[in-house]
Amino acid sequence: MAALVRVSGPPNSSFLVGYPGISATLPRIEGTVEIRPSQGYSAPVPISLVRISLQRRETIHPAAENVAKRHLGTPRRETVDLVGKEMLLFRCTTGREADNVVAMDLPFILYIPFGRGGEEANRRIPPASLSVGSSRMLETYYELVVTVQQGPTNQHKYAFPVPVQRYDTLSTFGMYNRAEYKTAVSDNIVTLGMSLPKWSYGPNDPITVFLKLAPNPDWMSKAKKVTIDKFTVTIEEEITFNPEGDEPTKKVNRLEKRVQPVKAKLAEAGYTTNLSMVFPSRSIRDADGVIRREKPGFPLYEVTSFTTTSTLYKIEFFLCVKAHLSSARDISIRQAIVICPMDHEECKDVLHAIEQAAKDASQVDPTQPPPRPTVVRATDKDALHTLGLCMVGGQKKPLIE
């Protein structure tokens, strides 16, 4: 007799409690595994063992977006990893192959790793759920896997998708609001300096970069001949496939470009300017303004991708500044930036929720076991009452309290 298995989360909330990436919130998945007979409403089901785990599936296919290369390029690669630890929820009575069960509710709490863990993969903070490209060029997907053992040889696995987000790249965190400054020199004649007031951005967030071209006072005669043609600023997405493997490959996409014409000679005092652009976003609404239905296991993001590091791939973003010069070689600076899936206003709102979650988590003891399970065996007194039935004249009838 097969079992009907489902997983339910806490009332009025999702499975995921806390904020992955923020250790103070003790990120965890809470819920209950519910097992009932699948055929014959009251027929008991033999259950030997029940386990639950959180699994991460990752796939990459670098040639997926190119029709010509799809059949010739590297094949799709996939890995499946256990996140945290597997949890034993039920074991049948010692000495028996299985217990005949009428109904079973097994509460569980699976803690998501929140430490970097060095080389220990099972202690690293798991990357966020993400699917890039219509042909699933790269994907990270999480699912709760319930393993039900029925007798010595009969084992079934049931998978339930769980979207996982990361919250350690919020643009409201102070560490991202420190100015970054970089310089580069052309022919020892001109120095380009670039200043970024902050370096974490989300969809539709404005990005402003301050630029200064300064002549070398020791080579002023040559510097005065330099003409500033224009400045260009581009945002690049760099995807590294198989970053920890033997042959990592990179794909660079230009997301946005801004050009500022200058056409002026470089003065002794130098040249100062700033360029602004908006980080591109994609709408989560359709043509009628209705929010799209999200795919199971994947949250709706307003960006096509964001800063993340996984086993099979790594996504990074760079702000590239180039000064186009005459009478001197062009100067380029490439500065890493962090892209968050949420805009600045959303980050502000989430920050308050994170603070509250951290207060709530301070009352949680991770060593405490989950609530006691409810197991109704066929031999228990009034077992049918659990299913809303009772025996009347040797027949099963609906129970009227």
mmCIF file of C-alpha atoms in Angstrom:
data_model
loop_
_atom_site.group_PDB
_atom_site.id
_atom_site.type_symbol
_atom_site.label_atom_id
_atom_site.label_comp_id
_atom_site.label_asym_id
_atom_site.label_seq_id
_atom_site.Cartn_x
_atom_site.Cartn_y
_atom_site.Cartn_z
ATOM 1 C CA MET A 1 0.000 0.000 0.000
ATOM 2 C CA ALA A 2 1.562 3.311 -1.129
ATOM 3 C CA ALA A 3 1.509 6.358 1.102
ATOM 4 C CA LEU A 4 0.238 9.877 0.365
ATOM 5 C CA VAL A 5 3.017 12.255 1.451
ATOM 6 C CA ARG A 6 2.985 16.032 1.634
ATOM 7 C CA VAL A 7 4.979 18.695 3.466
ATOM 8 C CA SER A 8 3.250 21.680 5.056
ATOM 9 C CA GLY A 9 4.942 24.792 6.441
ATOM 10 C CA PRO A 10 4.115 26.757 9.604
ATOM 11 C CA PRO A 11 0.691 28.498 9.598
ATOM 12 C CA ASN A 12 0.575 31.683 7.446
ATOM 13 C CA SER A 13 4.253 31.521 6.521
ATOM 14 C CA SER A 14 6.634 29.740 4.188
ATOM 15 C CA PHE A 15 8.906 26.793 4.958
ATOM 16 C CA LEU A 16 11.891 29.110 5.197
ATOM 17 C CA VAL A 17 12.295 30.877 8.551
ATOM 18 C CA GLY A 18 15.073 33.445 8.976
ATOM 19 C CA TYR A 19 17.320 34.910 6.287
ATOM 20 C CA PRO A 20 20.021 32.753 4.620
ATOM 21 C CA GLY A 21 23.368 34.531 4.691
ATOM 22 C CA ILE A 22 22.530 36.317 7.982
ATOM 23 C CA SER A 23 23.740 33.995 10.757
ATOM 24 C CA ALA A 24 21.990 35.949 13.557
ATOM 25 C CA THR A 25 18.580 34.915 12.139
ATOM 26 C CA LEU A 26 19.337 31.147 12.383
ATOM 27 C CA PRO A 27 18.022 30.372 8.858
ATOM 28 C CA ARG A 28 16.070 27.137 8.900
ATOM 29 C CA ILE A 29 13.264 25.220 7.231
ATOM 30 C CA GLU A 30 10.368 24.326 9.500
ATOM 31 C CA GLY A 31 7.384 22.210 8.639
ATOM 32 C CA THR A 32 5.550 18.939 9.066
ATOM 33 C CA VAL A 33 5.665 15.776 6.955
ATOM 34 C CA GLU A 34 2.106 14.467 6.705
ATOM 35 C CA ILE A 35 1.588 10.808 5.706
ATOM 36 C CA ARG A 36 -1.828 9.315 4.976
ATOM 37 C CA PRO A 37 -3.091 6.286 3.008
ATOM 38 C CA SER A 38 -3.137 7.079 -0.730
ATOM 39 C CA GLN A 39 -5.760 4.447 -1.667
ATOM 40 C CA GLY A 40 -8.547 3.363 0.570
ATOM 41 C CA TYR A 41 -9.190 6.290 2.879
ATOM 42 C CA SER A 42 -8.778 4.248 6.062
ATOM 43 C CA ALA A 43 -6.506 1.392 4.921
ATOM 44 C CA PRO A 44 -3.356 1.355 7.117
ATOM 45 C CA VAL A 45 0.006 1.958 5.452
ATOM 46 C CA PRO A 46 3.171 0.022 6.431
ATOM 47 C CA ILE A 47 5.939 2.486 7.389
ATOM 48 C CA SER A 48 9.455 1.410 8.406
ATOM 49 C CA LEU A 49 11.458 4.636 8.219
ATOM 50 C CA VAL A 50 10.953 8.305 7.328
ATOM 51 C CA ARG A 51 13.828 10.736 6.639
ATOM 52 C CA ILE A 52 13.960 14.282 5.296
ATOM 53 C CA SER A 53 16.763 16.357 3.787
ATOM 54 C CA LEU A 54 17.323 19.555 1.828
ATOM 55 C CA GLN A 55 19.074 18.968 -1.505
ATOM 56 C CA ARG A 56 20.644 21.420 -3.933
ATOM 57 C CA ARG A 57 20.675 20.593 -7.630
ATOM 58 C CA GLU A 58 23.014 22.569 -9.871
ATOM 59 C CA THR A 59 23.233 22.350 -13.636
ATOM 60 C CA ILE A 60 25.316 24.243 -16.178
ATOM 61 C CA HIS A 61 25.313 24.158 -19.973
ATOM 62 C CA PRO A 62 27.587 26.944 -21.311
ATOM 63 C CA ALA A 63 26.456 26.353 -24.923
ATOM 64 C CA ALA A 64 22.727 26.257 -24.099
ATOM 65 C CA GLU A 65 21.930 29.714 -25.529
ATOM 66 C CA ASN A 66 23.725 29.083 -28.835
ATOM 67 C CA VAL A 67 21.742 26.899 -31.244
ATOM 68 C CA ALA A 68 24.824 26.086 -33.348
ATOM 69 C CA LYS A 69 26.916 25.043 -30.355
ATOM 70 C CA ARG A 70 24.186 23.331 -28.377
ATOM 71 C CA HIS A 71 24.828 19.947 -29.994
ATOM 72 C CA LEU A 72 28.574 20.385 -30.384
ATOM 73 C CA GLY A 73 29.574 22.171 -27.195
ATOM 74 C CA THR A 74 30.064 20.856 -23.689
ATOM 75 C CA PRO A 75 27.190 18.681 -22.427
ATOM 76 C CA ARG A 76 24.990 19.688 -19.487
ATOM 77 C CA ARG A 77 26.674 19.064 -16.138
ATOM 78 C CA GLU A 78 24.757 18.413 -12.949
ATOM 79 C CA THR A 79 25.627 18.018 -9.286
ATOM 80 C CA VAL A 80 23.391 17.118 -6.348
ATOM 81 C CA ASP A 81 24.521 18.111 -2.848
ATOM 82 C CA LEU A 82 23.059 17.630 0.607
ATOM 83 C CA VAL A 83 22.529 20.953 2.402
ATOM 84 C CA GLY A 84 23.178 20.624 6.123
ATOM 85 C CA LYS A 85 22.233 17.214 7.552
ATOM 86 C CA GLU A 86 19.600 14.603 6.807
ATOM 87 C CA MET A 87 17.069 14.179 9.622
ATOM 88 C CA LEU A 88 15.507 10.900 10.809
ATOM 89 C CA LEU A 89 11.827 11.554 11.583
ATOM 90 C CA PHE A 90 10.472 8.072 12.302
ATOM 91 C CA ARG A 91 11.673 4.509 12.820
ATOM 92 C CA CYS A 92 9.295 1.585 13.309
ATOM 93 C CA THR A 93 9.111 -0.495 16.484
ATOM 94 C CA THR A 94 12.291 -2.507 17.116
ATOM 95 C CA GLY A 95 12.068 -6.075 15.808
ATOM 96 C CA ARG A 96 9.357 -5.295 13.245
ATOM 97 C CA GLU A 97 9.685 -4.719 9.497
ATOM 98 C CA ALA A 98 7.104 -1.925 9.550
ATOM 99 C CA ASP A 99 4.339 -0.341 11.624
ATOM 100 C CA ASN A 100 0.841 -0.196 10.136
ATOM 101 C CA VAL A 101 -0.015 3.486 10.290
ATOM 102 C CA VAL A 102 -3.353 5.244 9.773
ATOM 103 C CA ALA A 103 -2.044 8.813 10.045
ATOM 104 C CA MET A 104 1.324 10.400 10.727
ATOM 105 C CA ASP A 105 2.401 14.037 11.325
ATOM 106 C CA LEU A 106 6.161 14.449 11.742
ATOM 107 C CA PRO A 107 7.398 17.979 12.589
ATOM 108 C CA PHE A 108 10.954 18.853 11.499
ATOM 109 C CA ILE A 109 13.482 21.698 11.659
ATOM 110 C CA LEU A 110 16.368 21.660 9.155
ATOM 111 C CA TYR A 111 19.028 24.285 9.890
ATOM 112 C CA ILE A 112 20.638 25.848 6.819
ATOM 113 C CA PRO A 113 24.437 26.290 7.158
ATOM 114 C CA PHE A 114 25.364 29.901 7.908
ATOM 115 C CA GLY A 115 29.155 29.714 8.265
ATOM 116 C CA ARG A 116 31.755 30.002 5.513
ATOM 117 C CA GLY A 117 33.218 26.709 6.657
ATOM 118 C CA GLY A 118 36.471 26.964 4.719
ATOM 119 C CA GLU A 119 36.908 23.883 2.560
ATOM 120 C CA GLU A 120 33.989 22.056 4.188
ATOM 121 C CA ALA A 121 31.342 22.257 1.466
ATOM 122 C CA ASN A 122 28.529 21.140 3.787
ATOM 123 C CA ARG A 123 29.139 24.152 6.079
ATOM 124 C CA ARG A 124 29.168 26.844 3.396
ATOM 125 C CA ILE A 125 26.224 29.207 3.035
ATOM 126 C CA PRO A 126 24.200 27.768 0.144
ATOM 127 C CA PRO A 127 23.845 30.016 -2.944
ATOM 128 C CA ALA A 128 20.463 31.486 -3.885
ATOM 129 C CA SER A 129 17.998 29.732 -6.195
ATOM 130 C CA LEU A 130 18.580 30.979 -9.728
ATOM 131 C CA SER A 131 17.793 30.026 -13.322
ATOM 132 C CA VAL A 132 19.535 31.947 -16.115
ATOM 133 C CA GLY A 133 18.533 31.799 -19.762
ATOM 134 C CA SER A 134 15.471 30.356 -21.458
ATOM 135 C CA SER A 135 17.444 27.155 -22.115
ATOM 136 C CA ARG A 136 18.592 26.873 -18.463
ATOM 137 C CA MET A 137 22.189 27.839 -19.153
ATOM 138 C CA LEU A 138 22.812 27.635 -15.417
ATOM 139 C CA GLU A 139 20.516 26.722 -12.576
ATOM 140 C CA THR A 140 20.479 26.261 -8.802
ATOM 141 C CA TYR A 141 17.397 24.494 -7.466
ATOM 142 C CA TYR A 142 16.476 23.348 -3.944
ATOM 143 C CA GLU A 143 14.054 20.642 -2.901
ATOM 144 C CA LEU A 144 12.975 18.976 0.304
ATOM 145 C CA VAL A 145 13.346 15.224 -0.225
ATOM 146 C CA VAL A 146 11.262 12.917 1.980
ATOM 147 C CA THR A 147 12.396 9.272 1.952
ATOM 148 C CA VAL A 148 9.743 6.765 3.051
ATOM 149 C CA GLN A 149 10.831 3.150 3.602
ATOM 150 C CA GLN A 150 7.932 0.670 3.493
ATOM 151 C CA GLY A 151 9.215 -2.779 4.393
ATOM 152 C CA PRO A 152 12.709 -4.150 3.661
ATOM 153 C CA THR A 153 12.824 -3.402 -0.089
ATOM 154 C CA ASN A 154 10.147 -0.815 -0.881
ATOM 155 C CA GLN A 155 11.532 2.756 -0.756
ATOM 156 C CA HIS A 156 9.956 5.913 -2.174
ATOM 157 C CA LYS A 157 11.313 9.455 -2.454
ATOM 158 C CA TYR A 158 9.079 12.534 -2.605
ATOM 159 C CA ALA A 159 10.514 15.925 -3.637
ATOM 160 C CA PHE A 160 9.066 19.375 -2.847
ATOM 161 C CA PRO A 161 10.677 22.527 -4.351
ATOM 162 C CA VAL A 162 11.795 25.249 -1.922
ATOM 163 C CA PRO A 163 13.001 28.661 -3.185
ATOM 164 C CA VAL A 164 16.065 29.915 -1.274
ATOM 165 C CA GLN A 165 17.267 33.538 -1.358
ATOM 166 C CA ARG A 166 20.430 35.152 0.047
ATOM 167 C CA TYR A 167 20.433 38.372 2.067
ATOM 168 C CA ASP A 168 24.126 39.169 2.608
ATOM 169 C CA THR A 169 24.457 41.486 -0.421
ATOM 170 C CA LEU A 170 21.846 44.102 0.608
ATOM 171 C CA SER A 171 22.868 47.568 -0.558
ATOM 172 C CA THR A 172 21.848 48.973 2.865
ATOM 173 C CA PHE A 173 24.688 47.174 4.673
ATOM 174 C CA GLY A 174 27.404 49.563 5.839
ATOM 175 C CA MET A 175 30.252 47.518 4.372
ATOM 176 C CA TYR A 176 28.976 48.310 0.851
ATOM 177 C CA ASN A 177 28.700 52.052 1.502
ATOM 178 C CA ARG A 178 32.440 52.720 1.824
ATOM 179 C CA ALA A 179 33.900 54.571 -1.135
ATOM 180 C CA GLU A 180 36.137 52.605 -3.505
ATOM 181 C CA TYR A 181 38.965 54.439 -5.278
ATOM 182 C CA LYS A 182 41.184 53.185 -8.116
ATOM 183 C CA THR A 183 43.774 54.782 -10.399
ATOM 184 C CA ALA A 184 45.486 53.859 -13.665
ATOM 185 C CA VAL A 185 48.291 55.615 -15.591
ATOM 186 C CA SER A 186 48.796 56.107 -19.350
ATOM 187 C CA ASP A 187 52.402 56.418 -20.602
ATOM 188 C CA ASN A 188 53.379 58.118 -17.303
ATOM 189 C CA ILE A 189 51.728 61.239 -18.727
ATOM 190 C CA VAL A 190 48.131 61.081 -17.468
ATOM 191 C CA THR A 191 46.519 59.456 -14.423
ATOM 192 C CA LEU A 192 42.861 58.408 -14.354
ATOM 193 C CA GLY A 193 41.222 58.216 -10.950
ATOM 194 C CA MET A 194 37.816 56.626 -10.364
ATOM 195 C CA SER A 195 35.733 56.913 -7.191
ATOM 196 C CA LEU A 196 32.600 54.893 -6.359
ATOM 197 C CA PRO A 197 30.677 56.110 -3.278
ATOM 198 C CA LYS A 198 29.081 52.652 -2.785
ATOM 199 C CA TRP A 199 29.458 49.284 -4.467
ATOM 200 C CA SER A 200 26.245 47.284 -4.009
ATOM 201 C CA TYR A 201 23.310 47.927 -6.342
ATOM 202 C CA GLY A 202 19.962 46.424 -7.277
ATOM 203 C CA PRO A 203 17.472 46.744 -10.157
ATOM 204 C CA ASN A 204 16.859 50.390 -11.194
ATOM 205 C CA ASP A 205 19.359 51.675 -8.597
ATOM 206 C CA PRO A 206 21.343 54.719 -9.830
ATOM 207 C CA ILE A 207 25.099 54.215 -10.206
ATOM 208 C CA THR A 208 27.281 57.330 -10.097
ATOM 209 C CA VAL A 209 31.016 57.203 -10.754
ATOM 210 C CA PHE A 210 33.356 60.178 -10.198
ATOM 211 C CA LEU A 211 36.275 60.526 -12.606
ATOM 212 C CA LYS A 212 39.401 62.672 -12.609
ATOM 213 C CA LEU A 213 42.096 62.907 -15.262
ATOM 214 C CA ALA A 214 45.270 64.506 -13.904
ATOM 215 C CA PRO A 215 48.474 65.344 -15.836
ATOM 216 C CA ASN A 216 51.862 64.255 -14.551
ATOM 217 C CA PRO A 217 53.544 67.524 -13.414
ATOM 218 C CA ASP A 218 56.954 66.109 -14.397
ATOM 219 C CA TRP A 219 55.775 65.659 -18.016
ATOM 220 C CA MET A 220 53.563 68.732 -18.328
ATOM 221 C CA SER A 221 54.773 69.611 -21.832
ATOM 222 C CA LYS A 222 53.591 66.204 -23.128
ATOM 223 C CA ALA A 223 50.439 66.228 -20.995
ATOM 224 C CA LYS A 224 49.291 69.551 -22.493
ATOM 225 C CA LYS A 225 49.168 67.903 -25.929
ATOM 226 C CA VAL A 226 46.679 65.283 -24.715
ATOM 227 C CA THR A 227 43.084 65.672 -25.918
ATOM 228 C CA ILE A 228 40.246 63.973 -24.016
ATOM 229 C CA ASP A 229 37.972 62.488 -26.651
ATOM 230 C CA LYS A 230 35.314 60.823 -24.465
ATOM 231 C CA PHE A 231 34.620 58.680 -21.403
ATOM 232 C CA THR A 232 32.747 55.376 -21.548
ATOM 233 C CA VAL A 233 31.325 53.445 -18.598
ATOM 234 C CA THR A 234 29.969 49.910 -19.026
ATOM 235 C CA ILE A 235 28.495 47.341 -16.671
ATOM 236 C CA GLU A 236 29.710 43.819 -17.394
ATOM 237 C CA GLU A 237 28.366 40.492 -16.166
ATOM 238 C CA GLU A 238 31.078 37.833 -16.019
ATOM 239 C CA ILE A 239 29.984 34.201 -15.683
ATOM 240 C CA THR A 240 32.687 31.659 -14.850
ATOM 241 C CA PHE A 241 31.639 28.081 -15.573
ATOM 242 C CA ASN A 242 33.285 25.345 -13.511
ATOM 243 C CA PRO A 243 35.357 27.811 -11.409
ATOM 244 C CA GLU A 244 36.773 25.081 -9.129
ATOM 245 C CA GLY A 245 37.432 22.620 -11.959
ATOM 246 C CA ASP A 246 40.353 21.982 -14.310
ATOM 247 C CA GLU A 247 39.186 24.073 -17.262
ATOM 248 C CA PRO A 248 37.091 27.063 -16.154
ATOM 249 C CA THR A 249 35.499 29.028 -19.004
ATOM 250 C CA LYS A 250 34.271 32.637 -18.886
ATOM 251 C CA LYS A 251 31.424 34.420 -20.619
ATOM 252 C CA VAL A 252 31.196 38.241 -20.447
ATOM 253 C CA ASN A 253 27.940 40.072 -21.198
ATOM 254 C CA ARG A 254 27.741 43.855 -21.537
ATOM 255 C CA LEU A 255 24.571 44.932 -19.750
ATOM 256 C CA GLU A 256 24.675 48.732 -20.016
ATOM 257 C CA LYS A 257 26.874 51.385 -21.608
ATOM 258 C CA ARG A 258 27.131 55.151 -21.157
ATOM 259 C CA VAL A 259 29.250 57.498 -23.300
ATOM 260 C CA GLN A 260 30.150 61.075 -22.354
ATOM 261 C CA PRO A 261 31.812 63.096 -25.178
ATOM 262 C CA VAL A 262 34.406 65.659 -24.009
ATOM 263 C CA LYS A 263 36.540 66.865 -26.983
ATOM 264 C CA ALA A 264 38.774 69.093 -24.839
ATOM 265 C CA LYS A 265 42.477 69.563 -24.160
ATOM 266 C CA LEU A 266 43.786 68.373 -20.794
ATOM 267 C CA ALA A 267 44.392 71.439 -18.619
ATOM 268 C CA GLU A 268 47.062 71.767 -15.912
ATOM 269 C CA ALA A 269 44.386 71.448 -13.240
ATOM 270 C CA GLY A 270 43.173 68.220 -14.816
ATOM 271 C CA TYR A 271 39.609 67.293 -15.780
ATOM 272 C CA THR A 272 36.883 66.192 -13.350
ATOM 273 C CA THR A 273 33.446 64.802 -14.191
ATOM 274 C CA ASN A 274 30.884 62.257 -13.076
ATOM 275 C CA LEU A 275 28.772 59.752 -14.996
ATOM 276 C CA SER A 276 25.459 58.304 -13.885
ATOM 277 C CA MET A 277 23.527 55.312 -15.131
ATOM 278 C CA VAL A 278 20.786 53.016 -13.870
ATOM 279 C CA PHE A 279 21.312 49.299 -13.341
ATOM 280 C CA PRO A 280 18.992 47.501 -15.805
ATOM 281 C CA SER A 281 15.968 45.602 -14.525
ATOM 282 C CA ARG A 282 13.375 43.270 -15.974
ATOM 283 C CA SER A 283 9.676 43.530 -15.230
ATOM 284 C CA ILE A 284 8.022 40.790 -13.189
ATOM 285 C CA ARG A 285 4.653 41.823 -14.694
ATOM 286 C CA ASP A 286 3.192 40.752 -18.012
ATOM 287 C CA ALA A 287 1.762 43.045 -20.734
ATOM 288 C CA ASP A 288 -1.478 43.417 -18.739
ATOM 289 C CA GLY A 289 0.365 44.508 -15.591
ATOM 290 C CA VAL A 290 -0.282 41.236 -13.765
ATOM 291 C CA ILE A 291 2.594 39.762 -11.736
ATOM 292 C CA ARG A 292 3.791 36.593 -13.468
ATOM 293 C CA ARG A 293 3.399 33.233 -11.776
ATOM 294 C CA GLU A 294 6.774 32.118 -10.474
ATOM 295 C CA LYS A 295 8.230 28.781 -11.513
ATOM 296 C CA PRO A 296 8.236 26.228 -8.653
ATOM 297 C CA GLY A 297 11.489 26.555 -6.743
ATOM 298 C CA PHE A 298 12.487 29.955 -8.212
ATOM 299 C CA PRO A 299 11.627 33.365 -6.716
ATOM 300 C CA LEU A 300 10.628 36.199 -9.055
ATOM 301 C CA TYR A 301 13.655 38.452 -9.514
ATOM 302 C CA GLU A 302 13.709 41.873 -11.199
ATOM 303 C CA VAL A 303 17.210 41.132 -12.502
ATOM 304 C CA THR A 304 18.302 38.393 -14.885
ATOM 305 C CA SER A 305 21.179 37.456 -12.545
ATOM 306 C CA PHE A 306 23.071 38.736 -9.507
ATOM 307 C CA THR A 307 26.357 38.280 -7.653
ATOM 308 C CA THR A 308 26.595 34.651 -6.548
ATOM 309 C CA THR A 309 29.125 31.845 -6.165
ATOM 310 C CA SER A 310 28.207 28.204 -6.566
ATOM 311 C CA THR A 311 29.986 24.898 -7.134
ATOM 312 C CA LEU A 312 29.580 24.826 -10.915
ATOM 313 C CA TYR A 313 29.443 28.550 -11.680
ATOM 314 C CA LYS A 314 30.257 32.019 -10.402
ATOM 315 C CA ILE A 315 28.612 35.308 -11.448
ATOM 316 C CA GLU A 316 30.478 38.583 -10.932
ATOM 317 C CA PHE A 317 29.832 42.161 -12.061
ATOM 318 C CA PHE A 318 32.274 44.894 -13.019
ATOM 319 C CA LEU A 319 32.076 48.606 -13.697
ATOM 320 C CA CYS A 320 34.474 49.373 -16.546
ATOM 321 C CA VAL A 321 35.624 52.958 -17.124
ATOM 322 C CA LYS A 322 37.642 53.988 -20.178
ATOM 323 C CA ALA A 323 39.148 57.385 -21.012
ATOM 324 C CA HIS A 324 39.634 57.736 -24.791
ATOM 325 C CA LEU A 325 42.637 60.043 -25.402
ATOM 326 C CA SER A 326 44.621 61.533 -28.260
ATOM 327 C CA SER A 327 48.441 61.853 -27.966
ATOM 328 C CA ALA A 328 48.387 59.246 -25.185
ATOM 329 C CA ARG A 329 47.161 55.699 -24.860
ATOM 330 C CA ASP A 330 43.586 55.140 -23.658
ATOM 331 C CA ILE A 331 43.241 54.322 -19.931
ATOM 332 C CA SER A 332 40.889 51.653 -18.515
ATOM 333 C CA ILE A 333 39.831 50.763 -14.965
ATOM 334 C CA ARG A 334 37.747 47.674 -14.074
ATOM 335 C CA GLN A 335 36.125 47.775 -10.640
ATOM 336 C CA ALA A 336 34.167 44.870 -9.118
ATOM 337 C CA ILE A 337 30.665 45.723 -7.864
ATOM 338 C CA VAL A 338 28.024 43.656 -6.073
ATOM 339 C CA ILE A 339 24.568 43.191 -7.597
ATOM 340 C CA CYS A 340 21.686 42.407 -5.241
ATOM 341 C CA PRO A 341 18.355 41.005 -6.503
ATOM 342 C CA MET A 342 16.486 43.765 -4.585
ATOM 343 C CA ASP A 343 16.519 47.520 -5.099
ATOM 344 C CA HIS A 344 17.581 49.967 -2.374
ATOM 345 C CA GLU A 345 14.055 50.575 -1.050
ATOM 346 C CA GLU A 346 13.350 46.837 -0.759
ATOM 347 C CA CYS A 347 16.690 46.391 1.017
ATOM 348 C CA LYS A 348 15.635 49.030 3.575
ATOM 349 C CA ASP A 349 12.347 47.219 4.219
ATOM 350 C CA VAL A 350 14.030 43.816 4.516
ATOM 351 C CA LEU A 351 16.572 45.225 6.977
ATOM 352 C CA HIS A 352 13.819 45.853 9.545
ATOM 353 C CA ALA A 353 12.479 42.317 9.062
ATOM 354 C CA ILE A 354 16.003 40.899 9.503
ATOM 355 C CA GLU A 355 16.422 42.796 12.787
ATOM 356 C CA GLN A 356 13.145 41.331 14.071
ATOM 357 C CA ALA A 357 14.094 37.827 12.880
ATOM 358 C CA ALA A 358 17.420 38.129 14.733
ATOM 359 C CA LYS A 359 15.544 39.019 17.949
ATOM 360 C CA ASP A 360 13.228 36.044 17.467
ATOM 361 C CA ALA A 361 16.173 33.725 16.715
ATOM 362 C CA SER A 362 17.916 34.741 19.950
ATOM 363 C CA GLN A 363 15.151 32.834 21.789
ATOM 364 C CA VAL A 364 15.668 29.682 19.707
ATOM 365 C CA ASP A 365 17.816 26.822 20.980
ATOM 366 C CA PRO A 366 19.235 24.896 17.976
ATOM 367 C CA THR A 367 19.926 21.876 20.176
ATOM 368 C CA GLN A 368 16.233 21.499 21.061
ATOM 369 C CA PRO A 369 14.481 18.726 19.088
ATOM 370 C CA PRO A 370 11.372 19.606 17.019
ATOM 371 C CA PRO A 371 7.889 19.108 18.540
ATOM 372 C CA ARG A 372 6.825 15.530 19.234
ATOM 373 C CA PRO A 373 5.462 13.606 16.241
ATOM 374 C CA THR A 374 1.891 12.372 16.015
ATOM 375 C CA VAL A 375 1.720 8.728 14.900
ATOM 376 C CA VAL A 376 -1.615 6.914 14.851
ATOM 377 C CA ARG A 377 -1.160 3.167 14.348
ATOM 378 C CA ALA A 378 -3.915 0.872 13.154
ATOM 379 C CA THR A 379 -3.824 -0.944 16.517
ATOM 380 C CA ASP A 380 -4.344 2.257 18.562
ATOM 381 C CA LYS A 381 -7.668 2.716 20.302
ATOM 382 C CA ASP A 382 -9.996 5.050 18.340
ATOM 383 C CA ALA A 383 -7.478 5.172 15.463
ATOM 384 C CA LEU A 384 -10.326 5.752 12.977
ATOM 385 C CA HIS A 385 -11.357 8.906 14.874
ATOM 386 C CA THR A 386 -8.239 10.580 13.463
ATOM 387 C CA LEU A 387 -9.663 10.152 9.958
ATOM 388 C CA GLY A 388 -13.153 11.286 11.018
ATOM 389 C CA LEU A 389 -14.590 7.754 10.960
ATOM 390 C CA CYS A 390 -16.064 5.278 13.425
ATOM 391 C CA MET A 391 -17.344 1.683 13.353
ATOM 392 C CA VAL A 392 -21.141 1.264 13.405
ATOM 393 C CA GLY A 393 -22.529 -2.242 13.063
ATOM 394 C CA GLY A 394 -19.273 -3.508 11.551
ATOM 395 C CA GLN A 395 -19.196 -0.714 8.943
ATOM 396 C CA LYS A 396 -17.144 2.465 8.776
ATOM 397 C CA LYS A 397 -19.277 5.583 9.048
ATOM 398 C CA PRO A 398 -18.493 9.340 9.281
ATOM 399 C CA LEU A 399 -17.854 10.347 12.883
ATOM 400 C CA ILE A 400 -20.368 12.880 14.251
ATOM 401 C CA GLU A 401 -19.052 14.430 17.453
#
